[in-house]
Each structure stands twice: as structure tokens, then as C-alpha cells.
Amino acid sequence: MIRAYKVRLYPTKEQMVLIEKTIGCCRKMYNEMLNERKQAYEQLKDNREKLYHYKYRTPAQIKQEFSYMNEVDSQAFNWVQMNIKTAYTNFFKSVSGVRKGGKIGFPTFHKKQNFGAYTTQVISIFDNKHLKIQKLGKVKYSDKRTIVGKIKHATISKTPDDKYYCSILVENNNELPEKVQLNNNSKVIGLDMSLSNFYVDSFGNSPEYIKRYKSKEKKLIRLQKIESRRQKHSNRRKKLRKSINLINNYIKNQRLDFTHKLSRKLVEENDVIVVESLSLKNMSGSLKLGKSISDLGYGMFITQLQYKCDWYGKHLVIADKWFASSKICHICGHKYKDLTLKDRKWVCPNCGAQIDRDENAAINLKNLGMGYIHECMSSQNISSAVKHIECN
């Protein structure tokens, strides 16, 4: 199993300077490689065979032109070369339709910013307080978890609020646990997304949800207006930008803390979790709800549920996007086709039941999970019968 641990770094002033130099050199290396590929394409686009066999410069050859690159970690440049190859591969696969997901554009030049990241090697860990990083030496870090396993590589990043982090990729000998055996007593829960309550579950409950961005929106607008009137590249504008970045980072951390605790609680308490298949990007654009959906962080919450269900051996069921969870009456099964988005409560024309839209959708999702349990139980019985026949 491969896991990533993101820890906070506390580098010295000399180490900070070296980290920022490495980030800047990696940006320069990436832009040089991309520029060379663009020029080669413009010159050789009529001769595809020659373009295919064209030999691009290696990081070592580019370093010879820029002597200041010798000061930083050379392993970071190898990762830059891999990243640009990956960007090109993803673009051409996306254009040809081989790659799943949304369309990916052509690689663009990296801009100079006050933050960035680079990938290198962590040599070892000392007393759960220091990391020995290539070229940087010993760097103090803070994290309560014990990092166990073989270290593959690490990504060192600087955030807009001038904090440093290291994401360590670790490979250990542990395997993912087997999925829990399902039966009629297995706990199932259905979750229907709600912009006002985060979600409504099949029991009619919702978590204590606070709109993180909305609570700080007025303060951010005021600071951004002041920033727009400050002179560009001035120290006063930089200080104000740092204050804005601190608020945005606070919002992000609050949202992450909420979703991590909530997802872990759901995974520990239930055997099967059923959620909707939502295209949040399309919803935010078509329904003009981009700010509310981004503030919700529901996509990040589903991602956390997915890998935590794998860690704990639980089952996550994602309903088909065409499953009409809101339109189907959970009592009689009648599909009310005239239901609109504005209708939060409706009366079933078949059985006359008073139905709450969100709770009804969550119950339908739970019923879908019950069907999943019966399918798993029948497949388990078939497999056990096959084993019994083989033994005989």
C-alpha cells in the first residue's frame, strides 16, 4: 500500500532561500523544455518522422547554459522532465479521446509566483522531528503521526501564506483489508447533497455545517478592494496580499478538518455508504451556483470517503447519474416526472404521501444500497456453494 503524509516544515533562513531557489530553477527548466518543444514543432511539423526522432536537450545540457542551476538539487530537474512528458502525453490522449475525464489543454508556461513546489528525495527521518532532504540537509518538521515504510520521494511546497510543507510518499508492506462480509444486519446509509445542510442522510439528519467562505466573504471583499488601490509590487500591497492568503488558507483548513472528521465518522459507523454521482463542475456553471458548490467541498468529501472505505474495508456505492433519486416516491415507487428544482416538498400523485425532496432522495439511495447488499449476499452464497462442490 502506498500512502502520502503531508507534514509542516520549519526550515532555517538558509534552507528557505534554497527551497525558493529550487522552485524558481524548476520553473525555469520547465519553461525551457516547453519552449524547445514548441520551436521544434514549428520547424518540423511538415516532417513528422524527423519530429518524432528529434532529440530534446536533457536537464544536464540545459544546466550548462545557466550556471546558477548548479546550486540546487539536480534530482528535482529529473522530475521536471517527467512532468512535462506527462503533460504532453495527457494532452494528446485527451485530444484523441483515449483519456477519460474532461478535456486537457496544451501545456502552458509556468508563471513566477510567491509559491510553488518541487519533487526530490527524502534520505531518512530522525526521531520523528527531522527530515534529511537532498541538498537541504536536516529540516525540522511537525506531525504527530509515525511515518512507517520505504520512502519513495517527497514534494516540497510553499503555500501563498509563506508556509512550507513536505508531502512524503511511503510504500509499506501492508495490503488493503478485505471488504467486510455483508448481511441483513449490515448498516447502510444514503447521502443526498444539500447546499444548505451539506447533506441529508436517509434518517433525515444533517451535520452541523457552516459555510466557511461565506462567513469570511465580507472581510475578503473589503481587503481585496483595498489591495486593488495599492501600488503594484509595493511592500504594502504584498503585506495585504499575505493577509488575504492567510484568510483563504484558514477557510481551506477549516473545510478540510470538517470533511476529514465527518468522512471518518461515517466510514467507522456504517458498512455501506451510498452517494450520488454528481457533475459538480457542470452544476456550478449551469445553475449559477459556482460559489456555493465550491464552498461546499463535496467533491473532496466523496474522494475522502472513497479511500477511507478502502482503508477500513467498507463499501462505497456511487449511484448512476441517471438514477432519479429525487423524483421516485420511496413509499410506492411512483416516478414524478414534473418535479422541478424549486420543489423542495411535493405530494405523490399515486399514494398521496407528503414528501421532502432531500430526505426522499437519501432514502432511495439507501434502498439502492440494500439492493447492493442482497446482490453481494447472493454472490457469496454462490461462491460458497461452488467451493462446497469442489471439495466434494
Coordinates of C-alpha atoms in Angstrom, one line a residue:
M1 CA 0.0 0.0 0.0
I2 CA 1.3 3.5 -0.9
R3 CA 0.4 6.4 1.4
A4 CA 1.2 10.1 1.4
Y5 CA 2.0 12.0 4.6
K6 CA 1.9 15.8 4.4
V7 CA 3.9 17.4 7.2
R8 CA 4.6 21.0 8.1
L9 CA 8.3 22.1 7.6
Y10 CA 10.2 24.6 9.7
P11 CA 13.3 25.4 7.7
T12 CA 16.1 27.8 8.6
K13 CA 16.5 31.0 6.7
E14 CA 19.3 29.5 4.6
Q15 CA 17.0 26.5 3.8
M16 CA 14.2 28.8 2.9
V17 CA 16.4 30.6 0.4
L18 CA 17.5 27.3 -1.1
I19 CA 13.9 26.0 -1.4
E20 CA 12.8 29.1 -3.2
K21 CA 15.8 29.0 -5.5
T22 CA 15.0 25.4 -6.3
I23 CA 11.3 26.2 -7.1
G24 CA 12.5 29.1 -9.3
C25 CA 15.0 26.9 -11.2
C26 CA 12.5 24.1 -11.7
R27 CA 10.1 26.7 -13.2
K28 CA 12.9 27.9 -15.5
M29 CA 13.8 24.3 -16.5
Y30 CA 10.2 23.5 -17.3
N31 CA 9.7 26.7 -19.4
E32 CA 13.0 26.0 -21.3
M33 CA 11.9 22.4 -22.1
L34 CA 8.4 23.5 -23.2
N35 CA 9.8 26.3 -25.4
E36 CA 12.2 23.9 -27.1
R37 CA 9.3 21.5 -27.9
K38 CA 7.2 24.4 -29.3
Q39 CA 10.0 25.6 -31.5
A40 CA 10.8 22.0 -32.7
Y41 CA 7.2 21.5 -33.7
E42 CA 7.0 24.8 -35.6
Q43 CA 10.2 23.9 -37.6
L44 CA 9.4 20.2 -38.2
K45 CA 5.6 20.0 -38.3
D46 CA 5.8 19.2 -42.0
N47 CA 8.2 16.3 -41.4
R48 CA 6.6 14.1 -38.8
E49 CA 9.2 11.4 -38.9
K50 CA 12.0 13.8 -38.2
L51 CA 10.0 15.4 -35.4
Y52 CA 9.3 12.0 -33.9
H53 CA 13.1 11.2 -33.7
Y54 CA 14.1 14.7 -32.6
K55 CA 16.4 14.6 -29.5
Y56 CA 15.5 17.3 -27.0
R57 CA 18.0 18.7 -24.6
T58 CA 18.4 16.9 -21.2
P59 CA 18.4 18.8 -17.9
A60 CA 22.1 18.4 -17.7
Q61 CA 22.6 20.1 -21.0
I62 CA 20.3 23.0 -20.0
K63 CA 22.2 23.4 -16.7
Q64 CA 25.3 24.1 -18.7
E65 CA 23.7 27.2 -20.2
F66 CA 22.5 28.5 -16.8
S67 CA 25.3 28.1 -14.2
Y68 CA 23.1 29.2 -11.3
M69 CA 21.2 26.0 -11.6
N70 CA 24.1 24.1 -10.2
E71 CA 23.4 25.5 -6.7
V72 CA 20.1 23.5 -6.4
D73 CA 19.1 19.8 -6.2
S74 CA 19.7 18.1 -9.6
Q75 CA 17.1 15.4 -8.8
A76 CA 14.3 18.0 -8.9
F77 CA 15.1 18.6 -12.6
N78 CA 14.6 14.9 -13.5
W79 CA 11.1 15.2 -12.1
V80 CA 10.5 18.3 -14.1
Q81 CA 11.4 16.3 -17.3
M82 CA 8.9 13.6 -16.2
N83 CA 6.2 16.2 -15.6
I84 CA 6.5 17.8 -19.0
K85 CA 6.4 14.3 -20.7
T86 CA 3.3 13.5 -18.7
A87 CA 1.7 16.8 -19.6
Y88 CA 2.3 16.2 -23.3
T89 CA 1.0 12.6 -23.1
N90 CA -2.2 13.6 -21.3
F91 CA -2.8 16.4 -23.8
F92 CA -2.5 14.1 -26.9
K93 CA -4.6 11.3 -25.2
S94 CA -7.2 13.8 -24.3
V95 CA -7.4 15.2 -27.9
S96 CA -7.6 11.7 -29.4
G97 CA -10.3 10.6 -26.8
V98 CA -8.3 7.9 -25.2
R99 CA -8.1 9.7 -21.8
K100 CA -11.2 9.7 -19.7
G101 CA -12.5 12.8 -18.0
G102 CA -12.6 16.4 -19.1
K103 CA -10.5 17.8 -21.9
I104 CA -6.9 18.8 -21.1
G105 CA -5.4 21.8 -22.8
F106 CA -1.9 22.2 -24.2
P107 CA 0.9 22.7 -21.6
T108 CA 1.4 26.3 -20.7
F109 CA 4.4 28.2 -19.3
H110 CA 4.8 28.4 -15.6
K111 CA 4.4 31.9 -14.1
K112 CA 6.6 33.4 -11.4
Q113 CA 4.7 33.4 -8.2
N114 CA 5.3 33.6 -4.4
F115 CA 4.6 29.9 -4.1
G116 CA 5.3 26.6 -5.9
A117 CA 6.7 23.1 -5.4
Y118 CA 9.3 20.7 -6.5
T119 CA 9.9 16.9 -6.0
T120 CA 13.0 15.3 -4.7
Q121 CA 14.2 12.6 -2.3
V122 CA 14.0 12.3 1.5
I123 CA 17.0 10.3 2.6
S124 CA 15.8 9.5 6.1
I125 CA 13.7 10.5 9.1
F126 CA 15.2 11.3 12.6
D127 CA 13.3 10.9 15.9
N128 CA 10.0 11.9 14.2
K129 CA 11.2 15.5 14.3
H130 CA 13.7 16.0 11.5
L131 CA 13.8 15.0 7.8
K132 CA 17.1 14.6 5.9
I133 CA 16.3 16.0 2.5
Q134 CA 18.5 16.0 -0.6
K135 CA 20.6 19.2 -0.7
L136 CA 18.8 20.8 2.2
G137 CA 20.1 18.6 5.0
K138 CA 18.2 18.2 8.2
V139 CA 14.9 20.1 8.3
K140 CA 12.6 20.2 11.3
Y141 CA 9.0 19.1 10.8
S142 CA 5.9 18.8 12.9
D143 CA 3.4 15.9 12.8
K144 CA 2.0 13.5 15.4
R145 CA 1.9 10.5 13.1
T146 CA 4.7 8.0 12.8
I147 CA 5.8 7.6 9.2
V148 CA 6.4 3.9 8.6
G149 CA 7.6 2.3 5.4
K150 CA 10.0 2.8 2.5
I151 CA 10.2 6.4 1.4
K152 CA 9.7 6.8 -2.4
H153 CA 10.0 10.5 -2.9
A154 CA 8.8 13.8 -1.4
T155 CA 7.3 17.0 -2.8
I156 CA 8.3 20.2 -1.0
S157 CA 5.9 23.1 -1.4
K158 CA 5.5 26.7 -0.4
T159 CA 1.9 28.0 0.2
P160 CA 0.7 31.5 -0.6
D161 CA 0.7 32.3 3.2
D162 CA 4.5 31.6 3.3
K163 CA 4.4 28.2 5.0
Y164 CA 6.4 25.2 3.9
Y165 CA 5.1 21.6 3.6
C166 CA 6.5 18.3 2.6
S167 CA 4.3 15.5 1.1
I168 CA 6.2 12.2 1.7
L169 CA 5.2 9.2 -0.4
V170 CA 5.7 6.0 1.5
E171 CA 5.4 2.4 0.4
N172 CA 4.8 -0.3 3.1
N173 CA 4.2 -4.0 3.1
N174 CA 0.6 -3.7 4.3
E175 CA -2.2 -4.6 2.0
L176 CA -5.7 -3.2 1.9
P177 CA -8.1 -5.1 4.1
E178 CA -10.7 -7.3 2.6
K179 CA -14.2 -5.8 2.3
V180 CA -16.5 -6.7 5.3
Q181 CA -18.9 -9.5 4.7
L182 CA -22.4 -8.1 4.2
N183 CA -25.6 -9.5 5.7
N184 CA -29.1 -8.4 6.6
N185 CA -27.8 -6.6 9.8
S186 CA -25.3 -4.5 7.9
K187 CA -25.6 -0.8 8.4
V188 CA -26.5 1.2 5.3
I189 CA -26.8 4.9 4.9
G190 CA -27.7 7.1 1.9
L191 CA -26.4 10.6 1.5
D192 CA -28.1 13.3 -0.6
M193 CA -26.1 16.5 -1.2
S194 CA -27.6 19.7 0.1
L195 CA -26.3 23.2 -0.4
S196 CA -27.7 24.5 2.8
N197 CA -27.0 21.4 5.1
F198 CA -24.0 19.8 3.3
Y199 CA -26.0 16.5 3.0
V200 CA -29.3 14.9 4.3
D201 CA -29.0 11.3 5.2
S202 CA -31.6 8.5 4.9
F203 CA -32.6 9.1 8.6
G204 CA -33.3 12.8 8.0
N205 CA -30.2 14.0 9.8
S206 CA -27.6 16.6 8.6
P207 CA -24.2 17.5 10.1
E208 CA -23.5 20.8 11.8
Y209 CA -22.4 22.7 8.6
I210 CA -21.0 26.2 8.4
K211 CA -20.5 27.9 5.1
R212 CA -16.8 28.7 5.5
Y213 CA -16.2 31.1 2.6
K214 CA -19.5 33.0 3.2
S215 CA -18.6 33.6 6.8
K216 CA -15.4 35.4 5.7
E217 CA -16.6 36.8 2.4
K218 CA -17.3 40.4 3.5
K219 CA -13.9 40.7 5.1
L220 CA -12.2 39.3 1.9
I221 CA -14.1 41.7 -0.3
R222 CA -13.0 44.7 1.8
L223 CA -9.4 43.6 1.8
Q224 CA -9.4 42.9 -1.9
K225 CA -10.8 46.4 -2.7
I226 CA -8.0 48.0 -0.6
E227 CA -5.4 45.8 -2.4
S228 CA -6.7 46.9 -5.8
R229 CA -5.9 50.5 -4.9
R230 CA -2.4 49.8 -3.7
Q231 CA 0.6 50.3 -6.0
K232 CA 1.7 47.1 -7.8
H233 CA 4.8 45.4 -6.4
S234 CA 4.8 47.7 -3.3
N235 CA 5.5 46.3 0.2
R236 CA 2.1 47.5 1.4
R237 CA 0.4 45.5 -1.3
K238 CA 2.5 42.4 -0.5
K239 CA 1.6 42.6 3.2
L240 CA -2.1 43.0 2.3
R241 CA -1.9 40.0 -0.1
K242 CA -0.4 37.9 2.7
S243 CA -3.3 38.8 5.0
I244 CA -5.8 37.7 2.2
N245 CA -3.8 34.5 1.7
L246 CA -4.0 33.7 5.4
I247 CA -7.8 34.0 5.4
N248 CA -8.1 31.8 2.4
N249 CA -5.8 29.2 3.9
Y250 CA -7.8 29.3 7.2
I251 CA -11.0 28.7 5.1
K252 CA -9.3 25.8 3.3
N253 CA -8.1 24.2 6.6
Q254 CA -11.5 24.5 8.3
R255 CA -13.2 22.8 5.3
L256 CA -10.6 20.0 5.3
D257 CA -10.9 19.5 9.0
F258 CA -14.7 19.3 8.7
T259 CA -14.7 16.8 5.8
H260 CA -12.0 14.6 7.2
K261 CA -13.7 14.2 10.6
L262 CA -17.1 13.7 9.0
S263 CA -15.9 11.1 6.4
R264 CA -14.1 9.1 9.1
K265 CA -17.1 9.0 11.4
L266 CA -19.4 7.8 8.5
V267 CA -16.9 5.1 7.5
E268 CA -16.5 3.8 11.1
E269 CA -20.2 3.7 11.8
N270 CA -21.6 2.2 8.6
D271 CA -20.8 -0.8 6.4
V272 CA -22.3 0.6 3.1
I273 CA -22.4 4.2 2.1
V274 CA -24.4 5.2 -0.9
V275 CA -23.9 8.6 -2.6
E276 CA -25.0 10.3 -5.8
S277 CA -22.9 10.6 -9.0
L278 CA -22.7 14.4 -9.4
S279 CA -21.1 16.5 -12.1
L280 CA -20.2 19.4 -9.7
K281 CA -18.4 21.3 -12.5
N282 CA -21.4 21.3 -14.7
M283 CA -23.8 22.2 -11.8
S284 CA -21.7 25.2 -10.8
G285 CA -21.8 26.5 -14.4
S286 CA -25.3 25.8 -15.5
L287 CA -27.1 26.6 -12.2
K288 CA -25.0 29.7 -11.4
L289 CA -24.1 28.1 -8.1
G290 CA -20.3 28.1 -8.5
K291 CA -19.5 29.9 -5.3
S292 CA -21.9 27.8 -3.1
I293 CA -20.7 24.5 -4.6
S294 CA -17.0 25.4 -4.3
D295 CA -17.6 26.5 -0.7
L296 CA -19.3 23.1 0.0
G297 CA -16.3 21.0 -0.9
Y298 CA -18.5 18.0 -1.6
G299 CA -16.2 16.5 -4.3
M300 CA -13.3 16.5 -1.9
F301 CA -15.6 14.8 0.7
I302 CA -16.5 12.0 -1.8
T303 CA -12.8 11.4 -2.6
Q304 CA -12.1 11.1 1.1
L305 CA -14.9 8.6 1.5
Q306 CA -13.5 6.5 -1.4
Y307 CA -10.0 5.9 0.0
K308 CA -11.2 5.6 3.6
C309 CA -13.7 2.9 2.7
D310 CA -10.7 1.1 1.1
W311 CA -8.6 1.5 4.3
Y312 CA -11.3 0.2 6.6
G313 CA -12.7 -2.4 4.2
K314 CA -16.1 -0.8 3.9
H315 CA -18.3 -0.5 0.8
L316 CA -19.0 2.8 -1.1
V317 CA -21.7 2.7 -3.7
I318 CA -22.0 5.5 -6.2
A319 CA -25.4 5.7 -7.8
D320 CA -25.7 6.0 -11.6
K321 CA -26.0 9.7 -12.7
W322 CA -29.4 8.9 -14.4
F323 CA -30.8 7.4 -11.2
A324 CA -33.8 9.7 -10.3
S325 CA -33.4 9.6 -6.6
S326 CA -35.4 12.8 -6.0
K327 CA -38.3 12.0 -8.4
I328 CA -39.1 8.5 -7.2
C329 CA -41.5 8.1 -4.2
H330 CA -39.8 5.9 -1.7
I331 CA -43.1 4.6 -0.4
C332 CA -44.9 3.4 -3.6
G333 CA -42.1 3.8 -6.2
H334 CA -44.0 6.2 -8.5
K335 CA -41.8 8.5 -10.6
Y336 CA -43.0 12.1 -10.5
K337 CA -41.6 13.4 -13.8
D338 CA -42.9 17.0 -13.4
L339 CA -40.7 17.7 -10.3
T340 CA -38.5 20.8 -10.7
L341 CA -35.5 22.0 -8.8
K342 CA -37.6 24.6 -6.9
D343 CA -39.9 22.0 -5.5
R344 CA -38.4 21.2 -2.1
K345 CA -41.6 19.4 -1.0
W346 CA -44.2 17.6 -3.1
V347 CA -47.2 15.3 -2.9
C348 CA -47.0 11.9 -4.6
P349 CA -49.9 11.8 -7.1
N350 CA -50.1 8.0 -6.7
C351 CA -50.3 7.4 -3.0
G352 CA -50.8 11.0 -1.7
A353 CA -47.7 11.0 0.6
Q354 CA -46.2 14.2 1.7
I355 CA -42.5 14.0 0.6
D356 CA -39.4 16.0 1.5
R357 CA -37.2 16.2 -1.6
D358 CA -33.8 15.7 0.1
E359 CA -34.9 13.1 2.6
N360 CA -36.7 11.1 -0.1
A361 CA -33.6 11.1 -2.3
A362 CA -31.5 9.8 0.6
I363 CA -33.9 7.0 1.4
N364 CA -34.0 6.0 -2.3
L365 CA -30.2 5.9 -2.2
K366 CA -30.3 3.7 1.0
N367 CA -32.7 1.3 -0.8
L368 CA -30.2 1.1 -3.6
G369 CA -27.6 0.1 -1.0
M370 CA -29.9 -2.6 0.3
G371 CA -30.2 -4.0 -3.2
Y372 CA -26.4 -4.0 -3.4
I373 CA -26.2 -6.0 -0.1
H374 CA -28.6 -8.6 -1.5
E375 CA -26.5 -8.9 -4.6
C376 CA -23.4 -9.4 -2.5
M377 CA -25.1 -12.0 -0.3
S378 CA -26.3 -14.0 -3.3
S379 CA -22.8 -13.9 -4.9
Q380 CA -21.3 -15.1 -1.6
N381 CA -23.7 -17.9 -1.4
I382 CA -22.9 -19.0 -4.9
S383 CA -19.2 -18.9 -4.3
S384 CA -19.5 -20.9 -1.1
A385 CA -21.7 -23.5 -2.9
V386 CA -19.0 -23.7 -5.7
K387 CA -16.3 -24.3 -3.0
H388 CA -18.5 -27.0 -1.4
I389 CA -19.0 -28.8 -4.7
E390 CA -15.2 -28.6 -5.4
C391 CA -14.5 -30.1 -2.0
N392 CA -16.9 -33.0 -2.6

